[in-house]
CSV table of C-alpha atoms in Angstrom, one decimal:
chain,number,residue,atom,x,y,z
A,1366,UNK,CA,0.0,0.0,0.0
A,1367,UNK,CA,1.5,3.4,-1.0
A,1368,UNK,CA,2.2,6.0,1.4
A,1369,UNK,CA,-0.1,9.1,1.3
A,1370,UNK,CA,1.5,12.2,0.5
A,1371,UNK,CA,2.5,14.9,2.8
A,1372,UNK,CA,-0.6,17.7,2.3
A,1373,UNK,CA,-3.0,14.9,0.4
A,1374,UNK,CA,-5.8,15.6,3.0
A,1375,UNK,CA,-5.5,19.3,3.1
A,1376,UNK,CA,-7.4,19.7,-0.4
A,1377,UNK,CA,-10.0,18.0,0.9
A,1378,UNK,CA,-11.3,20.1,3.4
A,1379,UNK,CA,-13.4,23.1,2.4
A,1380,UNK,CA,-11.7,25.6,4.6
A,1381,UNK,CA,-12.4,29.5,4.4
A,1382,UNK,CA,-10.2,32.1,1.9
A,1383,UNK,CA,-9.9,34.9,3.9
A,1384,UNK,CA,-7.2,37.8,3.9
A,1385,UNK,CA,-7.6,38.5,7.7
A,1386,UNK,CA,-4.4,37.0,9.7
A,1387,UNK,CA,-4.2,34.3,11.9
A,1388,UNK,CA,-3.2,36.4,14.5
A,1389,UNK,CA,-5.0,39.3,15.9
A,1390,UNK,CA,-2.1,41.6,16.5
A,1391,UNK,CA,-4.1,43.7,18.7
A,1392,UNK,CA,-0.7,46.2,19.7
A,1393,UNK,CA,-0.5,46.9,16.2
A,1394,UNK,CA,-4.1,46.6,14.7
A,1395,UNK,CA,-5.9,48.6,17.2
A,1396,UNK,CA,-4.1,51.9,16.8
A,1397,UNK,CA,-4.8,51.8,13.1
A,1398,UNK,CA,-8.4,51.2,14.3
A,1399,UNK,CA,-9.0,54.2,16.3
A,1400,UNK,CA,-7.3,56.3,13.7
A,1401,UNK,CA,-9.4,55.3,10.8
A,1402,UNK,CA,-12.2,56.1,13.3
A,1403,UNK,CA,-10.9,59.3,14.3
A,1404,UNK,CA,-9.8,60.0,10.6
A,1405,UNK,CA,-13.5,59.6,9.1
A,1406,UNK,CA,-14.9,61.0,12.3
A,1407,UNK,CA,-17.3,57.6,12.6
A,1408,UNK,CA,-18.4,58.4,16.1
A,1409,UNK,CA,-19.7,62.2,15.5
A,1410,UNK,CA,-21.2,60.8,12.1
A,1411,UNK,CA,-23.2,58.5,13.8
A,1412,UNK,CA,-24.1,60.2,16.5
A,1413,UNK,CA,-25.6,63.2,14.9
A,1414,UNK,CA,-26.9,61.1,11.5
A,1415,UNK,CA,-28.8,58.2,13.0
A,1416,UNK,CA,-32.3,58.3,12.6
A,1417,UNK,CA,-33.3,57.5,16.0
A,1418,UNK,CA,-34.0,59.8,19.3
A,1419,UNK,CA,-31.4,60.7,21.0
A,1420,UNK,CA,-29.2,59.2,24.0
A,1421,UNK,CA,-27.3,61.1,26.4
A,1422,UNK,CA,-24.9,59.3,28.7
A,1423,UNK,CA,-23.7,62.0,31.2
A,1424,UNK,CA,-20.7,60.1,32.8
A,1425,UNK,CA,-19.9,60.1,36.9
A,1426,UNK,CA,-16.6,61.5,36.8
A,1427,UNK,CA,-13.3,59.8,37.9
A,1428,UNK,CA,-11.1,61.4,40.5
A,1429,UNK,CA,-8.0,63.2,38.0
A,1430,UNK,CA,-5.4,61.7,40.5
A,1431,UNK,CA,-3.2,59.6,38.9
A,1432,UNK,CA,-2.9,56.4,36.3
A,1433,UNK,CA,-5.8,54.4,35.3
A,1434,UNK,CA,-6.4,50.8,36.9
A,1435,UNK,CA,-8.7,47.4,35.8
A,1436,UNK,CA,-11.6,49.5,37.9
A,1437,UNK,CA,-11.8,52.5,35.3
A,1438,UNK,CA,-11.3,50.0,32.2
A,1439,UNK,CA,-14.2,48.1,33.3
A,1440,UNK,CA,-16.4,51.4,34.1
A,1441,UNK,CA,-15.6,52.6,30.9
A,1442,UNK,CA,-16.0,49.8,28.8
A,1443,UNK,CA,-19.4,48.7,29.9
A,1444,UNK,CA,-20.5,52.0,29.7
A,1445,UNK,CA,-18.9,52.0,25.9
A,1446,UNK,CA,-21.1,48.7,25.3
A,1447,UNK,CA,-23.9,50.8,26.0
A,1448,UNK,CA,-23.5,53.5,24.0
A,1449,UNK,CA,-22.1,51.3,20.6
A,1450,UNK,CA,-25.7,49.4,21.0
A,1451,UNK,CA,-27.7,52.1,20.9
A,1452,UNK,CA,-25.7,53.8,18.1
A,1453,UNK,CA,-26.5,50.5,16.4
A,1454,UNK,CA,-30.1,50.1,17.0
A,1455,UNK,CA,-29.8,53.7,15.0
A,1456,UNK,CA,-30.1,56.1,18.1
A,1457,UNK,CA,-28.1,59.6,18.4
A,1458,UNK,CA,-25.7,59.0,21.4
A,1459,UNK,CA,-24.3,61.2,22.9
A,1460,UNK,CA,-21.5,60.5,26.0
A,1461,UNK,CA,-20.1,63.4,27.6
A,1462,UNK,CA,-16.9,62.2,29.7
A,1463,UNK,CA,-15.6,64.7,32.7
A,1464,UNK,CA,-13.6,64.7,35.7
A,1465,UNK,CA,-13.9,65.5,39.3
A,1466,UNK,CA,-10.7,68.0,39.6
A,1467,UNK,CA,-11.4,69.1,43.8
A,1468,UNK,CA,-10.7,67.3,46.8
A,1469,UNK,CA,-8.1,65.4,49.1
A,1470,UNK,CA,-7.0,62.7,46.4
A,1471,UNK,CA,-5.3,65.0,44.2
A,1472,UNK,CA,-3.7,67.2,46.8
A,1473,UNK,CA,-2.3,64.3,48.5
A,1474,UNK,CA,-0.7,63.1,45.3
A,1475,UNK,CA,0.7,66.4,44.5
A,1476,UNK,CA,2.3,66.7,48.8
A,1477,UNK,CA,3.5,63.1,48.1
A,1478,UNK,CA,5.8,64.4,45.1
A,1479,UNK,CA,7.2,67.5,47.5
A,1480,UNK,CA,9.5,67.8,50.0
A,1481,UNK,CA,9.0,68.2,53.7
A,1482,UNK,CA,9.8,71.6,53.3
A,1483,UNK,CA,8.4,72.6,50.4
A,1484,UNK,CA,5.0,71.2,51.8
A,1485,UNK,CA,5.2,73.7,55.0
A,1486,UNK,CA,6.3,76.8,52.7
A,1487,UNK,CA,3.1,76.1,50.9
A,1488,UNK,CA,0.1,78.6,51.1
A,1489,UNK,CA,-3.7,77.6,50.2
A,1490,UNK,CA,-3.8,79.4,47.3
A,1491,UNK,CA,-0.4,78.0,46.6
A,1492,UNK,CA,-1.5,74.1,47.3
A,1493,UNK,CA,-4.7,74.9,45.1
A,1494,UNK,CA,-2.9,76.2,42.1
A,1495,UNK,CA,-0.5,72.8,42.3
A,1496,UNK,CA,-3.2,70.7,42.8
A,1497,UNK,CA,-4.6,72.4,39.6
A,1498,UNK,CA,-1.7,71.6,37.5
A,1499,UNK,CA,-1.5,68.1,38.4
A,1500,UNK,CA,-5.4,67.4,37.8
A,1501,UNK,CA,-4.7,68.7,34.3
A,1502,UNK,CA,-2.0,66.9,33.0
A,1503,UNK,CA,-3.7,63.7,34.7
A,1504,UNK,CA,-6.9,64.6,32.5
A,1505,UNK,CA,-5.0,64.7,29.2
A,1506,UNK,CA,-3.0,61.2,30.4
A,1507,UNK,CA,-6.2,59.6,31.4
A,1508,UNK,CA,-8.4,60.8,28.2
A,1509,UNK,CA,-5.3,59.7,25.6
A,1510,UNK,CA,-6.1,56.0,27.5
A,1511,UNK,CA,-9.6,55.8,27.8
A,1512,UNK,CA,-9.5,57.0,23.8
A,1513,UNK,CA,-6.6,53.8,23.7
A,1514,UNK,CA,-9.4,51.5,25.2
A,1515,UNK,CA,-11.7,52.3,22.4
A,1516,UNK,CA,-14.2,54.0,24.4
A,1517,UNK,CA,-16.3,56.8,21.7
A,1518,UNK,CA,-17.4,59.7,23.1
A,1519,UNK,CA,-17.2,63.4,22.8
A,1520,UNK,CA,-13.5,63.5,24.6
A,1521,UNK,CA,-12.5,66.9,22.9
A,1522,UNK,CA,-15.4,68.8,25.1
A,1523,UNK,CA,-15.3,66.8,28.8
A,1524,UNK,CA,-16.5,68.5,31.4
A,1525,UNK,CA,-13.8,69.9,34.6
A,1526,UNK,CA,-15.2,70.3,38.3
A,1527,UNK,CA,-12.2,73.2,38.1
A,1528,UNK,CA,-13.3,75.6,35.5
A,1529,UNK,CA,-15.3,78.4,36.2
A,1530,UNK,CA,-18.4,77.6,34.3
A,1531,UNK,CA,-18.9,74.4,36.1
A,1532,UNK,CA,-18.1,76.0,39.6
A,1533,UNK,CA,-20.7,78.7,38.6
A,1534,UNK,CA,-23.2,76.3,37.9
A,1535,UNK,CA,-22.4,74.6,40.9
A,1536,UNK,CA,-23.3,77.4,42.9
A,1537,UNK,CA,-26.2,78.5,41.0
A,1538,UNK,CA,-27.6,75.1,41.8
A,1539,UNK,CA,-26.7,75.5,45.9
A,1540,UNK,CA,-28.3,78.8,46.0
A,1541,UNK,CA,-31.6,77.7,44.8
A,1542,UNK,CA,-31.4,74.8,47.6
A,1543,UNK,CA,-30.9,77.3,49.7
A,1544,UNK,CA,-34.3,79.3,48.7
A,1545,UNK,CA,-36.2,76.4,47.9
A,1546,UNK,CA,-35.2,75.1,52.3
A,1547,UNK,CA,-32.6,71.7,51.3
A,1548,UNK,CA,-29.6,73.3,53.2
A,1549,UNK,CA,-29.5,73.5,57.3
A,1550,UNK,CA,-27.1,73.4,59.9
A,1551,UNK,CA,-26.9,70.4,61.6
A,1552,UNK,CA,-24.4,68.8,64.3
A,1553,UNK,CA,-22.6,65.8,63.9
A,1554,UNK,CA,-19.0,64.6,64.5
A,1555,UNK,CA,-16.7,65.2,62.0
A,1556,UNK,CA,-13.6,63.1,61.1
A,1557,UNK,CA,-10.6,65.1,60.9
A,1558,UNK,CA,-7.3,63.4,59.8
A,1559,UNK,CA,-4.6,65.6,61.1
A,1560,UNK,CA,-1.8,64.3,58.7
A,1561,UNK,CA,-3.4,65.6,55.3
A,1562,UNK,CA,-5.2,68.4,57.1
A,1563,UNK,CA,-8.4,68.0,56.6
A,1564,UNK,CA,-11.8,66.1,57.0
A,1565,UNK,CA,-12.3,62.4,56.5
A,1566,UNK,CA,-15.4,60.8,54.7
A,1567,UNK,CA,-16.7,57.6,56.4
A,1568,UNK,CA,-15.2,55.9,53.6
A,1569,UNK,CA,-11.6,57.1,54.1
A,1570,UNK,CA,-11.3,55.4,57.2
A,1571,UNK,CA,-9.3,53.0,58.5
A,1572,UNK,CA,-8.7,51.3,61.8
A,1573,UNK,CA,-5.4,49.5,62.8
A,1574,UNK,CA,-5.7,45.5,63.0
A,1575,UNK,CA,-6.9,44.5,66.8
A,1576,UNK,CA,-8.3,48.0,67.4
A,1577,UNK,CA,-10.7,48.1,70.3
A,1578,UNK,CA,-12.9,51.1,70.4
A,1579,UNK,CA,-14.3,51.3,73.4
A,1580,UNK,CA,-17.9,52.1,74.8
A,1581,UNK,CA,-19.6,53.7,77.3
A,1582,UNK,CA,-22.2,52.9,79.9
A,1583,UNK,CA,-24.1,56.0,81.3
A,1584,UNK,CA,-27.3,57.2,83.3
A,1585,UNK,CA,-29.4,59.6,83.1
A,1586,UNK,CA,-31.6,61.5,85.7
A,1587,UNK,CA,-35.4,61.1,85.3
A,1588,UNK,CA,-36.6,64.5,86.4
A,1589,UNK,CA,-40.4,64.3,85.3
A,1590,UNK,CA,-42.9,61.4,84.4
A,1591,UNK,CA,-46.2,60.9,82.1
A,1592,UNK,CA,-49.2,61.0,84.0
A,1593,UNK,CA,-49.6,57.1,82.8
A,1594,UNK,CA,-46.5,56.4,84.8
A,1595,UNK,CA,-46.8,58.3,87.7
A,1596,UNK,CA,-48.9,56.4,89.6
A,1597,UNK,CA,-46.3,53.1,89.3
A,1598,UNK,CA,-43.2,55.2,89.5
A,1599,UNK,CA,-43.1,58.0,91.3
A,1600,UNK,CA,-42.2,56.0,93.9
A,1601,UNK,CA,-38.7,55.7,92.8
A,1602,UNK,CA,-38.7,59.3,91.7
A,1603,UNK,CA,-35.5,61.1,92.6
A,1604,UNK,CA,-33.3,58.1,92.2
A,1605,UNK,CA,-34.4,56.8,89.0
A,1606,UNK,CA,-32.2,56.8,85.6
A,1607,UNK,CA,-32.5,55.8,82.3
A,1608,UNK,CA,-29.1,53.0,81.7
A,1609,UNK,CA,-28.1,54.1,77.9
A,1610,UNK,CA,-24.8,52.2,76.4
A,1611,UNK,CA,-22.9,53.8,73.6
A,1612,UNK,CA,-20.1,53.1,71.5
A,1613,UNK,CA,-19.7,56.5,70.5
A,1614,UNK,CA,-19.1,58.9,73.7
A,1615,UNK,CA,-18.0,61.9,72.6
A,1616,UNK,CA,-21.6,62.2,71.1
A,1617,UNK,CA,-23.0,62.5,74.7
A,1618,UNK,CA,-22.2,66.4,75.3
A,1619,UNK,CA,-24.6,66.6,71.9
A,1620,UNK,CA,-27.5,64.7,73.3
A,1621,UNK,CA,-30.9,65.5,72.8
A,1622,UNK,CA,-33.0,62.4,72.9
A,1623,UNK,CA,-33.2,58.8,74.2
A,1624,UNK,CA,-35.4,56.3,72.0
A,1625,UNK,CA,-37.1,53.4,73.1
A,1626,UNK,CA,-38.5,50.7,71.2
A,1627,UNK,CA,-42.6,50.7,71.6
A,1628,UNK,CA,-42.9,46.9,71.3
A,1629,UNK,CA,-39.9,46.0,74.1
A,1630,UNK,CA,-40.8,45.3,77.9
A,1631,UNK,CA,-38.3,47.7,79.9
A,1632,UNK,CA,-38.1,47.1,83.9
A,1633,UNK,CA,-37.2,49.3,87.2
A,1634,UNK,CA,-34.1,47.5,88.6
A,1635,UNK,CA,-33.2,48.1,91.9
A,1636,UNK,CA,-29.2,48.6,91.5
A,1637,UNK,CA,-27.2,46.2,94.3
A,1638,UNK,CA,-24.9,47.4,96.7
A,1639,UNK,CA,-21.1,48.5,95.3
A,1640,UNK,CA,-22.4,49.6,92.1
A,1641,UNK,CA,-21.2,52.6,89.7
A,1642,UNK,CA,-23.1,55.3,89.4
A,1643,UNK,CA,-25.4,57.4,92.0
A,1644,UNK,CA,-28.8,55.8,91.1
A,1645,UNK,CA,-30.6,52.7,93.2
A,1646,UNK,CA,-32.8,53.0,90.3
A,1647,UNK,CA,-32.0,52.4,86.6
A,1648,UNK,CA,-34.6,51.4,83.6
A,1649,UNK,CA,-33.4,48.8,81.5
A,1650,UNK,CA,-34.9,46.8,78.4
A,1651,UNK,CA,-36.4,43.5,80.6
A,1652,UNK,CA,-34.2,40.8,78.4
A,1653,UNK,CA,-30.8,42.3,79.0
A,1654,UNK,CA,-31.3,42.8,82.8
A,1655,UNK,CA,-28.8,40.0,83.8
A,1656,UNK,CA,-26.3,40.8,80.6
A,1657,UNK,CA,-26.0,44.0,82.5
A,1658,UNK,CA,-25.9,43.0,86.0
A,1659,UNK,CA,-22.8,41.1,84.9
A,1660,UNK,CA,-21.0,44.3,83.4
A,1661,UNK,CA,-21.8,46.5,86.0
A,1662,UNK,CA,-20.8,43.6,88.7
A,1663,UNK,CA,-23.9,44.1,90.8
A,1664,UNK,CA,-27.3,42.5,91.1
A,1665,UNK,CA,-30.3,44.1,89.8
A,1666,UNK,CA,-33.8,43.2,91.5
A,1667,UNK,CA,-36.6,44.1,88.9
A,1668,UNK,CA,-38.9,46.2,90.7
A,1669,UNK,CA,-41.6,46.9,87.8
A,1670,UNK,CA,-41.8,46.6,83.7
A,1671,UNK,CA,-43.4,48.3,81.7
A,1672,UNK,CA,-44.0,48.7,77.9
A,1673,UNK,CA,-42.0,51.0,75.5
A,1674,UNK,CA,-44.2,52.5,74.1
A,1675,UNK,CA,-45.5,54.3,77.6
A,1676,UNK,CA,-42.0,55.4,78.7
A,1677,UNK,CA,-42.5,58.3,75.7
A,1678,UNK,CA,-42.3,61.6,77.0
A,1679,UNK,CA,-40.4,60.6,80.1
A,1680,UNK,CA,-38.0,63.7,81.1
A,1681,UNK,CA,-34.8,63.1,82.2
A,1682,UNK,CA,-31.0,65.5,83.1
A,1683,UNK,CA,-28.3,65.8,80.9
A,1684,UNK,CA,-25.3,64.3,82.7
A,1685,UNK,CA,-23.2,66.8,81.9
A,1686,UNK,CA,-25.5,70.2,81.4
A,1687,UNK,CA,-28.3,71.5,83.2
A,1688,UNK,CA,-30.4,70.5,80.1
A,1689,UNK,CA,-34.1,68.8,79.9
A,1690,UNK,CA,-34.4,66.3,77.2
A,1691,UNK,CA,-37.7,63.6,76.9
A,1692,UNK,CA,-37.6,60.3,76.1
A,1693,UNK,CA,-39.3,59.7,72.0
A,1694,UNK,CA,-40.6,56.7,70.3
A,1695,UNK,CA,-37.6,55.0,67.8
A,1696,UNK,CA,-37.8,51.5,65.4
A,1697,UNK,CA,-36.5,48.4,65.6
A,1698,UNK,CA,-33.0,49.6,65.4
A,1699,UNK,CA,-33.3,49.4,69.2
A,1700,UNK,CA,-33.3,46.0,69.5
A,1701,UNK,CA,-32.1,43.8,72.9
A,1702,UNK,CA,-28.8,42.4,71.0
A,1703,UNK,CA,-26.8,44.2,73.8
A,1704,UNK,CA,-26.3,47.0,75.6
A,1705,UNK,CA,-29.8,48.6,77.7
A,1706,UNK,CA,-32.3,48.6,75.1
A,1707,UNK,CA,-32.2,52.3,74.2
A,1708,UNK,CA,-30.9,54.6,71.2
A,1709,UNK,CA,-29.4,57.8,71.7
A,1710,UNK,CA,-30.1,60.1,68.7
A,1711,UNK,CA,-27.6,62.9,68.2
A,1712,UNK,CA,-30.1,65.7,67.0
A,1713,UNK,CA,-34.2,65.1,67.1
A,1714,UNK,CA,-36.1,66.4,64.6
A,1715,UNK,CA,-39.6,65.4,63.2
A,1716,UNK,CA,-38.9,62.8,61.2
A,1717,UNK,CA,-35.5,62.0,63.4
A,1718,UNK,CA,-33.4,62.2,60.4
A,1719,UNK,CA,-30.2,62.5,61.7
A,1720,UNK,CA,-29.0,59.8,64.0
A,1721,UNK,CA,-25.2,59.2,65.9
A,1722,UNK,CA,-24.0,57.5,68.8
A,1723,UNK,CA,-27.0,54.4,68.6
A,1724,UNK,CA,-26.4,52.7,72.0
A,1725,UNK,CA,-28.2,49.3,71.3
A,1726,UNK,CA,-27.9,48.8,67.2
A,1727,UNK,CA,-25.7,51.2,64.8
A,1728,UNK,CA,-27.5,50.6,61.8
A,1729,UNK,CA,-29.4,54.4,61.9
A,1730,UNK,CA,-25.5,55.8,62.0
A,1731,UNK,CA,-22.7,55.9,59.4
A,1732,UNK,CA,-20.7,57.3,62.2
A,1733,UNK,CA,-21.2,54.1,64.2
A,1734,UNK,CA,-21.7,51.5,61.6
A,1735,UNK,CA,-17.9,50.6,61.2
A,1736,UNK,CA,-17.2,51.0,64.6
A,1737,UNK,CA,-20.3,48.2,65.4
A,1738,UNK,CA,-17.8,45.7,63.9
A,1739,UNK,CA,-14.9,46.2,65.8
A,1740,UNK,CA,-14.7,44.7,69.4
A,1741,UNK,CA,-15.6,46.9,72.3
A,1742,UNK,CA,-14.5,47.3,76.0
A,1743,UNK,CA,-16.8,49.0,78.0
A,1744,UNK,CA,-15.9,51.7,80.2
A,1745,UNK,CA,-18.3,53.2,83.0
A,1746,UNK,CA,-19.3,57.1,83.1
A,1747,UNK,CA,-20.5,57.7,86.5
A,1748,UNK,CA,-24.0,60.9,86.3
């Protein structure tokens, strides 16, 4: 039997002619792409030519602080995907690109390229103008990429946070919150990182591995009672407080409320002998009455309960100002996972908007919410 030639089978399979090569060359393919495009202007073509109504895909703008990373190729990208689909299904995009030129990130990056003593020679306005600089030459780096991604869009006219039209507008926009009542004055703590000289978002921060933040047990004086509770507990009248638990203390000088879960059964205890504080009398939610009696190291005898919902209206002392504040009606953020049952609301308004220092569940607070994952030693604040 003859051998079969070298090739004999290759004839005789109906394989495709085709002048693309077998090898996608991408480093050296796609520039030539995006210039053809850019040459015959495809993307402006399109998007003011196509049939169809129009769509406008106003971008959220990166921070102008540096070189671009997997996070911005993927934002970009899917956002390009977009945009080519409706160009296809004959629509007149439109995607505006723009940065966010303001705020911490850039200024760090341009004091991390400075000296020690170039940093303290420099003056706001002096800081500001650098920080300009740098957030324009990072625009022009990051647009030349995003164009090397393949993303279309109208990258000659991107919006800047920094120029004065958009920092006009800006301010147009803020005075007519102001007129139409969105803007007040409010309190709440305020992170303040004393390295880069300025204020922290809840997002910026970071706690040290085995960090214990610690809490704070504290009482407060019931001065006044409801006439539905006067009857039961006048008696202990004089020596009575509310037991709040916080893992936020420097919220207390701020206090203006206590809530109390409606559907939770609170009790009088009668507070043993050695105990912290002033009171015989403390009111506590029912269930953590012995979780309590074991961090304070005392007994407490349950004298009476009552509901939650009757303890609104309750007035009770400030511990540390001669101030009258009344106990209000919360959610089920106050909840008998631990602490005393009750939720200390920084600054009461109708709708109790504005929440800090939440001494049984810090769900209501982005203040708290990090700090309700790290571990907690008590500490004891004798009113």
């Amino acid at each position: 039997m003859a051998a079969t030639e070298p090739g004999a089978y290759k004839e005789t399979v109906n394989l495709p002619k085709t002048n693309f090569d077998m090898r996608a060359n991408a480093v050296k393919r796609e520039p030539e792409l995006q210039q053809f495009w850019e040459e015959h202007q495809i993307y402006q073509k399109l998007s003011q030519s196509n049939p169809g109504d129009s769509f406008v895909l106003h971008d959220g703008p990166p921070y102008a602080n540096g070189a671009l990373h997997v996070g911005h190729a993927q934002n970009k990208i899917l956002k390009d995907i977009i945009n080519k689909y409706h160009l296809l299904k004959g629509r007149k995009v439109r995607y505006v690109p723009g940065w966010d030129c303001h705020g911490l990130p850039i200024e760090l990056k341009v004091l991390q390229a400075m000296k020690p003593e170039e940093r303290r020679a420099l003056t706001p306005l002096g800081i500001r103008q650098k920080a300009k600089e740098f957030a324009l030459k990072t625009v022009d780096e990051q647009r030349t990429t995003f164009k090397r991604f393949g993303v279309w869009g109208d990258w000659d006219h991107p919006y800047l946070t920094l120029t004065p039209d958009y920092e006009a507008a800006q301010i147009g926009v803020f005075g007519q919150m102001v007129l139409k009542g969105y803007i007040y004055r409010g309190h709440k703590p305020v992170h303040w990182s004393p390295s880069s000289k300025t204020a922290l978002a809840e997002a910026e921060l970071e706690y040290p591995e085995g960090h214990t933040s610690r809490s704070l047990y504290a009482a407060f004086e019931v001065t006044a009672l409801p006439p539905a509770l006067q009857a039961p507990l006048d008696p202990y009248l004089g020596e009575l407080g509310v037991a709040i638990w916080t893992t936020t203390p420097w919220t207390i000088p701020a206090n203006l409320a206590v809530s109390v879960n409606p559907e939770l059964v609170y009790a009088v205890v009668e507070v043993g002998e050695n105990a912290p504080g002033r009171f015989k009398y403390l009111i506590v939610a029912q269930d953590l009455v012995d979780r309590l009696s074991e961090t304070l190291g005392t007994p407490l005898t349950v004298q009476a309960t009552v509901m939650g919902k009757i303890l609104e209206h309750v007035t009770y002392r400030h511990p540390l100002y001669d101030r009258q504040s009344e106990i209000v009606i919360g959610g089920d953020y106050v909840t008998t996972e631990s602490g005393t049952g009750w939720c200390i609301p920084l600054r009461v308004t109708v709708r109790m908007t504005t929440w800090l220092g939440c001494a049984m569940d810090c769900r209501s607070s982005p203040l708290s919410m990090t700090m309700a994952t790290l571990p907690r030693k008590p500490a004891r604040l004798q009113a």
